[in-house]
Amino acid sequence: MIGVQTLDEFIIRRQTDFPYATGELSRLLRNIALAAKIVNREVNKAGLVDVLGSTGYRNVQGEEVKKLDLLANKTFIASLELGGHCCGVASEENEEFIAFEGSASLEGKYIVAIDPLDGSSNIDVNVSVGTIFSIYRRVSPLGHPCTSDDFLQKGSEQAGAGYVIYGSSTMMVYTTGHGVNGFTLDPSIGEFCLSHQDMSIPKDGKTYSVNTGNFYNFPEGVQDYIHYCKSFGKDTGSPYSARYIGSMVADIHRNLITGGIYIYPSLEGYPAGKLRLVYECNPMAFIVEQAGGTATDGHIRILDIKPNELHQRTPIFVGSSEMVSKAQEFLKDGKK
Ligand code: P6P
């Protein structure tokens, strides 16, 4: 008895729960896990070899591209193309989606949208970063290149979603619509091992994650909610805690376990917020909802938003359902 259940074993075991599953999604998840292990190896030695720092150019978002961003992007794209079950990838680092042209890929049933290394501004200061991925069944015909329609589906159509957090340990957390499970990488055997089964976010919490440095650029309702959080418990000695790492994956992962809310609202200069719908907000919303939480743009469910553009942004309020509900009370009457 080896005493652990690896990701591979878990995926295979869960697949038997779905007799009509043909195994492609399972194998695609394993392709993602392989890429995550390679990226983890590079993230863990970032300070030792020349992968720190910037490439000197900016991505489609106008954001400075770190060397690890580039490495992570290439690694995930290569693993997905070689895996043969994915017909194309959209990435934060690429202006257009990539349609794979190999004969196996053209028959691939799935597409993947990915933020290969989120929070990369933290890389040079050794703070947690993450990968976020979203999986859809293609809507374009098999045997042909994928199309933009494949990538612009509502988040509610996702076949799977997950994240990898490269932190004090490296974890992969994912859902295929039947709950959320977390796997911790055991470097001694090179396997992701089941460590957080059937993850469930507390309905309420006392942690709020928002960049209060932008406070005076936030809508009035968000300012009012932040005031509410700051004053909560001042008479009972049980206040809220402000926790904001600058890495969405790390903040949401912590709140998923302890309870809490993560907010990136609209603000001066970012009328639709900063975070991207397709490869950041939709996958994180799918995961949090599957764990029993809530994700909205302040008014409507994130997963119900129809994307029109690959890199479009959306405000996001995501986490414990009672905290998101309370925050939305402050956003009524146009105070969004
Ligand atoms: P700000 C990282 O760039 C990111 O996309 C999220 O991971 C993070 O929560 C947010 O942006 C940080 O943005 O404007 O607060 O520095």
CSV table of C-alpha atoms and ligand atoms in Angstrom, one decimal:
chain,number,residue,atom,x,y,z
A,1,MET,CA,0.0,0.0,0.0
A,2,ILE,CA,1.8,3.2,-1.1
A,3,GLY,CA,-0.5,5.3,1.0
A,4,VAL,CA,-1.0,8.1,-1.6
A,5,GLN,CA,-3.3,8.6,-4.5
A,6,THR,CA,-1.6,10.2,-7.4
A,7,LEU,CA,-3.3,12.6,-9.8
A,8,ASP,CA,-3.1,10.0,-12.6
A,9,GLU,CA,-4.7,7.4,-10.4
A,10,PHE,CA,-7.4,9.8,-9.3
A,11,ILE,CA,-8.2,10.8,-12.9
A,12,ILE,CA,-8.4,7.2,-14.0
A,13,ARG,CA,-10.5,6.2,-11.0
A,14,ARG,CA,-12.9,9.2,-11.6
A,15,GLN,CA,-13.1,8.3,-15.2
A,16,THR,CA,-14.7,5.0,-14.4
A,17,ASP,CA,-17.4,7.1,-12.7
A,18,PHE,CA,-18.3,8.4,-16.2
A,19,PRO,CA,-18.8,5.3,-18.4
A,20,TYR,CA,-19.3,7.4,-21.5
A,21,ALA,CA,-16.1,9.4,-21.0
A,22,THR,CA,-13.6,8.4,-23.7
A,23,GLY,CA,-10.5,9.5,-21.8
A,24,GLU,CA,-9.5,12.5,-23.8
A,25,LEU,CA,-10.2,15.0,-21.0
A,26,SER,CA,-8.4,12.8,-18.6
A,27,ARG,CA,-5.3,12.7,-20.8
A,28,LEU,CA,-5.5,16.4,-21.4
A,29,LEU,CA,-5.5,17.1,-17.7
A,30,ARG,CA,-2.4,14.9,-17.4
A,31,ASN,CA,-0.7,16.9,-20.2
A,32,ILE,CA,-1.4,20.1,-18.1
A,33,ALA,CA,0.0,18.4,-15.0
A,34,LEU,CA,3.2,17.4,-16.9
A,35,ALA,CA,3.7,21.0,-18.0
A,36,ALA,CA,3.1,22.2,-14.5
A,37,LYS,CA,5.9,20.0,-13.2
A,38,ILE,CA,8.3,21.4,-15.7
A,39,VAL,CA,7.3,25.0,-14.9
A,40,ASN,CA,7.6,24.2,-11.2
A,41,ARG,CA,11.2,23.0,-11.7
A,42,GLU,CA,12.0,26.4,-13.3
A,43,VAL,CA,10.1,28.5,-10.8
A,44,ASN,CA,11.9,26.7,-7.9
A,45,LYS,CA,15.3,27.5,-9.3
A,46,ALA,CA,14.5,31.0,-10.7
A,47,GLY,CA,17.0,32.7,-8.4
A,48,LEU,CA,19.8,30.4,-9.4
A,49,VAL,CA,19.8,30.5,-13.2
A,50,ASP,CA,19.1,33.2,-15.7
A,51,VAL,CA,15.3,32.9,-15.8
A,52,LEU,CA,14.6,35.9,-13.5
A,53,GLY,CA,13.9,39.3,-14.8
A,54,SER,CA,12.3,40.7,-17.9
A,55,THR,CA,12.5,39.7,-21.6
A,56,GLY,CA,12.5,43.4,-22.4
A,57,TYR,CA,9.2,43.3,-24.3
A,58,ARG,CA,5.5,43.7,-23.5
A,59,ASN,CA,2.6,41.3,-24.2
A,60,VAL,CA,-0.7,42.1,-25.9
A,61,GLN,CA,-1.9,43.5,-22.5
A,62,GLY,CA,1.0,46.0,-22.6
A,63,GLU,CA,2.4,44.2,-19.5
A,64,GLU,CA,6.1,43.5,-19.1
A,65,VAL,CA,6.9,39.9,-20.0
A,66,LYS,CA,9.2,38.1,-17.5
A,67,LYS,CA,11.4,35.3,-18.8
A,68,LEU,CA,9.5,32.8,-16.7
A,69,ASP,CA,6.2,34.0,-18.3
A,70,LEU,CA,7.7,33.1,-21.7
A,71,LEU,CA,9.0,29.7,-20.6
A,72,ALA,CA,5.7,28.8,-18.9
A,73,ASN,CA,3.8,29.8,-22.0
A,74,LYS,CA,5.9,27.7,-24.3
A,75,THR,CA,5.8,24.8,-22.0
A,76,PHE,CA,2.0,24.6,-21.6
A,77,ILE,CA,1.4,25.1,-25.3
A,78,ALA,CA,4.0,22.4,-26.3
A,79,SER,CA,2.5,19.9,-23.8
A,80,LEU,CA,-1.0,20.5,-25.1
A,81,GLU,CA,0.0,20.3,-28.7
A,82,LEU,CA,2.0,17.1,-28.2
A,83,GLY,CA,-0.9,15.6,-26.2
A,84,GLY,CA,-3.1,15.5,-29.2
A,85,HIS,CA,-6.4,16.0,-27.4
A,86,CYS,CA,-6.4,19.8,-27.7
A,87,CYS,CA,-7.0,21.5,-31.0
A,88,GLY,CA,-5.9,24.9,-29.9
A,89,VAL,CA,-4.9,27.3,-27.1
A,90,ALA,CA,-5.5,30.9,-26.2
A,91,SER,CA,-3.0,32.5,-23.9
A,92,GLU,CA,-2.6,35.8,-22.0
A,93,GLU,CA,0.8,36.0,-23.7
A,94,ASN,CA,-0.5,35.6,-27.3
A,95,GLU,CA,-2.7,38.2,-29.1
A,96,GLU,CA,-4.4,35.6,-31.2
A,97,PHE,CA,-5.4,32.0,-30.3
A,98,ILE,CA,-3.2,29.2,-31.7
A,99,ALA,CA,-4.8,26.6,-33.9
A,100,PHE,CA,-2.8,23.4,-33.8
A,101,GLU,CA,-2.4,21.9,-37.3
A,102,GLY,CA,-1.2,18.3,-36.6
A,103,SER,CA,-3.6,15.5,-37.8
A,104,ALA,CA,-4.1,14.3,-34.2
A,105,SER,CA,-4.8,17.9,-32.9
A,106,LEU,CA,-7.3,18.6,-35.7
A,107,GLU,CA,-9.3,15.7,-34.2
A,108,GLY,CA,-8.9,17.1,-30.7
A,109,LYS,CA,-12.2,17.6,-28.9
A,110,TYR,CA,-11.0,20.3,-26.5
A,111,ILE,CA,-9.6,23.8,-26.5
A,112,VAL,CA,-7.7,25.4,-23.6
A,113,ALA,CA,-7.5,29.0,-22.5
A,114,ILE,CA,-4.6,29.8,-20.2
A,115,ASP,CA,-2.8,32.4,-18.1
A,116,PRO,CA,0.5,30.5,-18.0
A,117,LEU,CA,2.0,32.5,-15.1
A,118,ASP,CA,-0.3,34.8,-13.2
A,119,GLY,CA,1.1,37.2,-10.7
A,120,SER,CA,4.5,37.2,-12.5
A,121,SER,CA,5.4,40.5,-10.9
A,122,ASN,CA,6.0,38.4,-7.8
A,123,ILE,CA,8.6,36.2,-9.5
A,124,ASP,CA,11.6,38.4,-8.7
A,125,VAL,CA,10.6,38.7,-5.0
A,126,ASN,CA,9.9,35.0,-4.4
A,127,VAL,CA,6.2,35.4,-3.8
A,128,SER,CA,3.7,32.7,-4.9
A,129,VAL,CA,2.7,32.7,-8.6
A,130,GLY,CA,0.2,30.6,-10.4
A,131,THR,CA,-1.1,29.1,-13.7
A,132,ILE,CA,-4.8,29.3,-14.5
A,133,PHE,CA,-6.5,27.1,-17.2
A,134,SER,CA,-9.9,26.7,-18.7
A,135,ILE,CA,-11.0,23.8,-20.8
A,136,TYR,CA,-14.0,23.7,-23.3
A,137,ARG,CA,-15.3,21.2,-25.7
A,138,ARG,CA,-14.8,22.7,-29.2
A,139,VAL,CA,-18.0,23.9,-31.0
A,140,SER,CA,-16.2,23.9,-34.4
A,141,PRO,CA,-16.2,20.7,-36.5
A,142,LEU,CA,-13.7,17.9,-35.8
A,143,GLY,CA,-11.0,17.5,-38.4
A,144,HIS,CA,-10.7,21.2,-39.0
A,145,PRO,CA,-8.7,24.0,-37.2
A,146,CYS,CA,-10.4,25.5,-34.2
A,147,THR,CA,-12.1,28.9,-34.5
A,148,SER,CA,-12.7,31.9,-32.3
A,149,ASP,CA,-16.1,30.6,-31.5
A,150,ASP,CA,-14.4,27.8,-29.6
A,151,PHE,CA,-12.8,30.3,-27.2
A,152,LEU,CA,-15.7,32.7,-26.8
A,153,GLN,CA,-18.1,30.4,-25.1
A,154,LYS,CA,-19.7,31.3,-21.8
A,155,GLY,CA,-17.9,30.2,-18.7
A,156,SER,CA,-20.9,28.0,-17.9
A,157,GLU,CA,-19.9,25.8,-20.8
A,158,GLN,CA,-16.5,24.9,-19.4
A,159,ALA,CA,-15.7,21.2,-19.4
A,160,GLY,CA,-13.0,21.8,-16.8
A,161,ALA,CA,-10.9,24.4,-15.0
A,162,GLY,CA,-8.0,24.6,-12.6
A,163,TYR,CA,-5.0,26.3,-11.3
A,164,VAL,CA,-1.5,25.5,-10.2
A,165,ILE,CA,0.0,27.4,-7.3
A,166,TYR,CA,3.8,27.6,-7.1
A,167,GLY,CA,4.0,28.4,-3.4
A,168,SER,CA,5.4,26.9,-0.2
A,169,SER,CA,4.4,23.7,-1.9
A,170,THR,CA,3.2,23.3,-5.5
A,171,MET,CA,-0.5,22.3,-5.9
A,172,MET,CA,-2.8,21.6,-8.7
A,173,VAL,CA,-6.5,22.2,-8.0
A,174,TYR,CA,-9.1,21.4,-10.6
A,175,THR,CA,-12.7,20.6,-11.4
A,176,THR,CA,-14.5,18.9,-14.2
A,177,GLY,CA,-17.9,19.9,-12.8
A,178,HIS,CA,-18.1,17.3,-10.2
A,179,GLY,CA,-16.5,19.0,-7.2
A,180,VAL,CA,-13.0,20.4,-6.6
A,181,ASN,CA,-9.9,18.4,-5.7
A,182,GLY,CA,-6.4,19.5,-4.8
A,183,PHE,CA,-3.1,17.7,-5.4
A,184,THR,CA,0.2,18.5,-3.8
A,185,LEU,CA,3.4,17.8,-5.7
A,186,ASP,CA,5.7,15.4,-3.9
A,187,PRO,CA,9.1,16.3,-5.4
A,188,SER,CA,10.6,13.0,-4.0
A,189,ILE,CA,8.5,11.0,-6.5
A,190,GLY,CA,7.6,13.7,-9.0
A,191,GLU,CA,3.9,13.1,-8.6
A,192,PHE,CA,0.9,15.3,-7.7
A,193,CYS,CA,-0.8,13.5,-4.8
A,194,LEU,CA,-4.3,13.9,-3.6
A,195,SER,CA,-4.1,16.2,-0.5
A,196,HIS,CA,-7.4,18.3,-0.5
A,197,GLN,CA,-10.3,16.0,-1.5
A,198,ASP,CA,-13.8,17.6,-2.2
A,199,MET,CA,-12.7,21.1,-1.4
A,200,SER,CA,-15.5,23.3,-0.1
A,201,ILE,CA,-15.3,27.1,0.6
A,202,PRO,CA,-16.8,28.2,3.9
A,203,LYS,CA,-20.1,30.1,3.3
A,204,ASP,CA,-18.7,33.1,5.3
A,205,GLY,CA,-15.3,34.4,6.2
A,206,LYS,CA,-13.3,37.3,7.6
A,207,THR,CA,-10.7,37.8,4.9
A,208,TYR,CA,-11.0,40.4,2.2
A,209,SER,CA,-8.5,40.6,-0.6
A,210,VAL,CA,-8.5,43.8,-2.6
A,211,ASN,CA,-5.8,46.4,-3.5
A,212,THR,CA,-6.8,49.2,-1.2
A,213,GLY,CA,-4.0,51.3,-2.7
A,214,ASN,CA,-6.7,51.9,-5.4
A,215,PHE,CA,-9.3,52.9,-2.8
A,216,TYR,CA,-10.0,56.4,-4.1
A,217,ASN,CA,-10.3,55.1,-7.7
A,218,PHE,CA,-12.9,52.5,-6.7
A,219,PRO,CA,-16.7,53.0,-7.3
A,220,GLU,CA,-18.5,54.4,-4.2
A,221,GLY,CA,-20.1,51.1,-3.4
A,222,VAL,CA,-16.7,49.3,-3.3
A,223,GLN,CA,-15.4,52.0,-1.0
A,224,ASP,CA,-18.4,51.6,1.2
A,225,TYR,CA,-17.9,47.8,1.4
A,226,ILE,CA,-14.2,48.2,2.3
A,227,HIS,CA,-15.2,50.6,5.1
A,228,TYR,CA,-17.7,47.9,6.2
A,229,CYS,CA,-14.8,45.3,6.3
A,230,LYS,CA,-12.5,47.7,8.1
A,231,SER,CA,-15.1,48.4,10.8
A,232,PHE,CA,-16.4,44.9,11.2
A,233,GLY,CA,-15.9,43.5,14.7
A,234,LYS,CA,-14.3,46.7,16.1
A,235,ASP,CA,-16.5,46.4,19.2
A,236,THR,CA,-16.4,42.6,19.4
A,237,GLY,CA,-12.7,42.1,19.1
A,238,SER,CA,-13.1,39.8,16.1
A,239,PRO,CA,-12.2,42.0,13.1
A,240,TYR,CA,-11.8,41.1,9.4
A,241,SER,CA,-8.3,40.6,8.0
A,242,ALA,CA,-7.0,42.2,4.9
A,243,ARG,CA,-4.9,39.8,2.8
A,244,TYR,CA,-3.7,40.7,-0.7
A,245,ILE,CA,-0.7,39.1,-2.3
A,246,GLY,CA,-0.9,40.5,-5.8
A,247,SER,CA,-1.4,37.0,-7.1
A,248,MET,CA,-5.0,36.1,-7.8
A,249,VAL,CA,-4.3,32.4,-7.6
A,250,ALA,CA,-2.7,32.6,-4.2
A,251,ASP,CA,-5.3,34.9,-2.8
A,252,ILE,CA,-8.2,32.8,-4.1
A,253,HIS,CA,-6.6,29.5,-3.0
A,254,ARG,CA,-6.2,30.8,0.6
A,255,ASN,CA,-9.8,32.1,0.6
A,256,LEU,CA,-11.0,28.8,-0.9
A,257,ILE,CA,-9.6,27.0,2.2
A,258,THR,CA,-10.3,29.6,5.0
A,259,GLY,CA,-13.2,31.6,3.6
A,260,GLY,CA,-12.9,35.1,2.2
A,261,ILE,CA,-13.6,37.4,-0.8
A,262,TYR,CA,-11.3,38.5,-3.6
A,263,ILE,CA,-12.3,41.7,-5.4
A,264,TYR,CA,-10.9,43.3,-8.5
A,265,PRO,CA,-13.5,45.9,-9.3
A,266,SER,CA,-13.8,48.5,-12.0
A,267,LEU,CA,-11.8,51.6,-11.3
A,268,GLU,CA,-10.5,54.8,-12.9
A,269,GLY,CA,-8.4,53.7,-15.9
A,270,TYR,CA,-9.9,50.2,-15.8
A,271,PRO,CA,-13.7,50.6,-16.4
A,272,ALA,CA,-14.0,46.8,-16.9
A,273,GLY,CA,-11.6,46.0,-14.1
A,274,LYS,CA,-8.1,44.5,-14.8
A,275,LEU,CA,-8.6,40.7,-14.9
A,276,ARG,CA,-9.5,38.9,-18.0
A,277,LEU,CA,-12.8,37.0,-18.4
A,278,VAL,CA,-11.7,34.1,-20.5
A,279,TYR,CA,-8.6,32.7,-18.9
A,280,GLU,CA,-8.6,34.2,-15.4
A,281,CYS,CA,-12.2,35.0,-14.1
A,282,ASN,CA,-14.1,32.1,-15.8
A,283,PRO,CA,-11.9,29.3,-14.6
A,284,MET,CA,-11.6,30.7,-11.1
A,285,ALA,CA,-15.3,31.3,-11.0
A,286,PHE,CA,-16.0,27.7,-12.1
A,287,ILE,CA,-13.7,26.3,-9.4
A,288,VAL,CA,-15.2,28.5,-6.6
A,289,GLU,CA,-18.8,27.8,-7.6
A,290,GLN,CA,-18.0,24.0,-7.7
A,291,ALA,CA,-16.6,24.5,-4.1
A,292,GLY,CA,-19.9,26.1,-3.0
A,293,GLY,CA,-18.9,29.8,-3.4
A,294,THR,CA,-20.1,32.7,-5.7
A,295,ALA,CA,-18.5,34.7,-8.5
A,296,THR,CA,-20.1,37.8,-10.0
A,297,ASP,CA,-19.0,41.0,-11.7
A,298,GLY,CA,-20.8,42.8,-8.9
A,299,HIS,CA,-24.2,42.1,-10.3
A,300,ILE,CA,-24.3,39.1,-12.7
A,301,ARG,CA,-22.8,35.6,-12.5
A,302,ILE,CA,-19.3,35.6,-14.1
A,303,LEU,CA,-20.1,32.2,-15.8
A,304,ASP,CA,-23.1,33.8,-17.5
A,305,ILE,CA,-21.1,36.6,-19.3
A,306,LYS,CA,-20.8,36.0,-23.0
A,307,PRO,CA,-17.3,36.8,-24.1
A,308,ASN,CA,-17.0,39.0,-27.2
A,309,GLU,CA,-13.2,39.3,-27.3
A,310,LEU,CA,-10.5,36.9,-26.2
A,311,HIS,CA,-8.7,39.4,-23.8
A,312,GLN,CA,-11.8,41.2,-22.5
A,313,ARG,CA,-11.7,42.2,-18.9
A,314,THR,CA,-14.4,42.1,-16.2
A,315,PRO,CA,-14.8,43.2,-12.6
A,316,ILE,CA,-14.9,40.2,-10.2
A,317,PHE,CA,-16.2,39.6,-6.7
A,318,VAL,CA,-15.4,36.0,-5.9
A,319,GLY,CA,-15.4,33.8,-2.7
A,320,SER,CA,-17.6,32.9,0.2
A,321,SER,CA,-21.2,33.3,-0.9
A,322,GLU,CA,-22.3,35.4,2.1
A,323,MET,CA,-19.4,37.8,1.7
A,324,VAL,CA,-20.1,38.3,-2.0
A,325,SER,CA,-23.8,38.8,-1.2
A,326,LYS,CA,-22.9,41.4,1.4
A,327,ALA,CA,-20.5,43.2,-1.0
A,328,GLN,CA,-23.2,43.3,-3.7
A,329,GLU,CA,-25.6,45.0,-1.2
A,330,PHE,CA,-23.2,48.0,-1.2
A,331,LEU,CA,-23.1,48.0,-5.0
A,332,LYS,CA,-26.8,48.6,-5.5
A,333,ASP,CA,-28.2,51.9,-6.7
A,334,GLY,CA,-25.5,52.3,-9.4
A,335,LYS,CA,-22.6,52.3,-6.9
A,336,LYS,CA,-20.9,49.5,-8.9
B,1,P6P,P1,-2.8,45.0,-8.9
B,1,P6P,C1,-1.5,39.8,-11.4
B,1,P6P,O1,-0.9,40.8,-12.3
B,1,P6P,C2,-3.0,39.9,-11.4
B,1,P6P,O2,-3.5,39.6,-12.7
B,1,P6P,C3,-3.6,39.1,-10.3
B,1,P6P,O3,-3.0,37.9,-10.2
B,1,P6P,C4,-3.5,40.0,-9.1
B,1,P6P,O4,-4.5,39.7,-8.1
B,1,P6P,C5,-3.7,41.4,-9.7
B,1,P6P,O5,-3.4,41.3,-11.1
B,1,P6P,C6,-2.8,42.4,-9.0
B,1,P6P,O6,-3.2,43.6,-9.7
B,1,P6P,O7,-3.3,46.1,-9.8
B,1,P6P,O8,-3.5,45.0,-7.5
B,1,P6P,O9,-1.3,45.0,-8.8
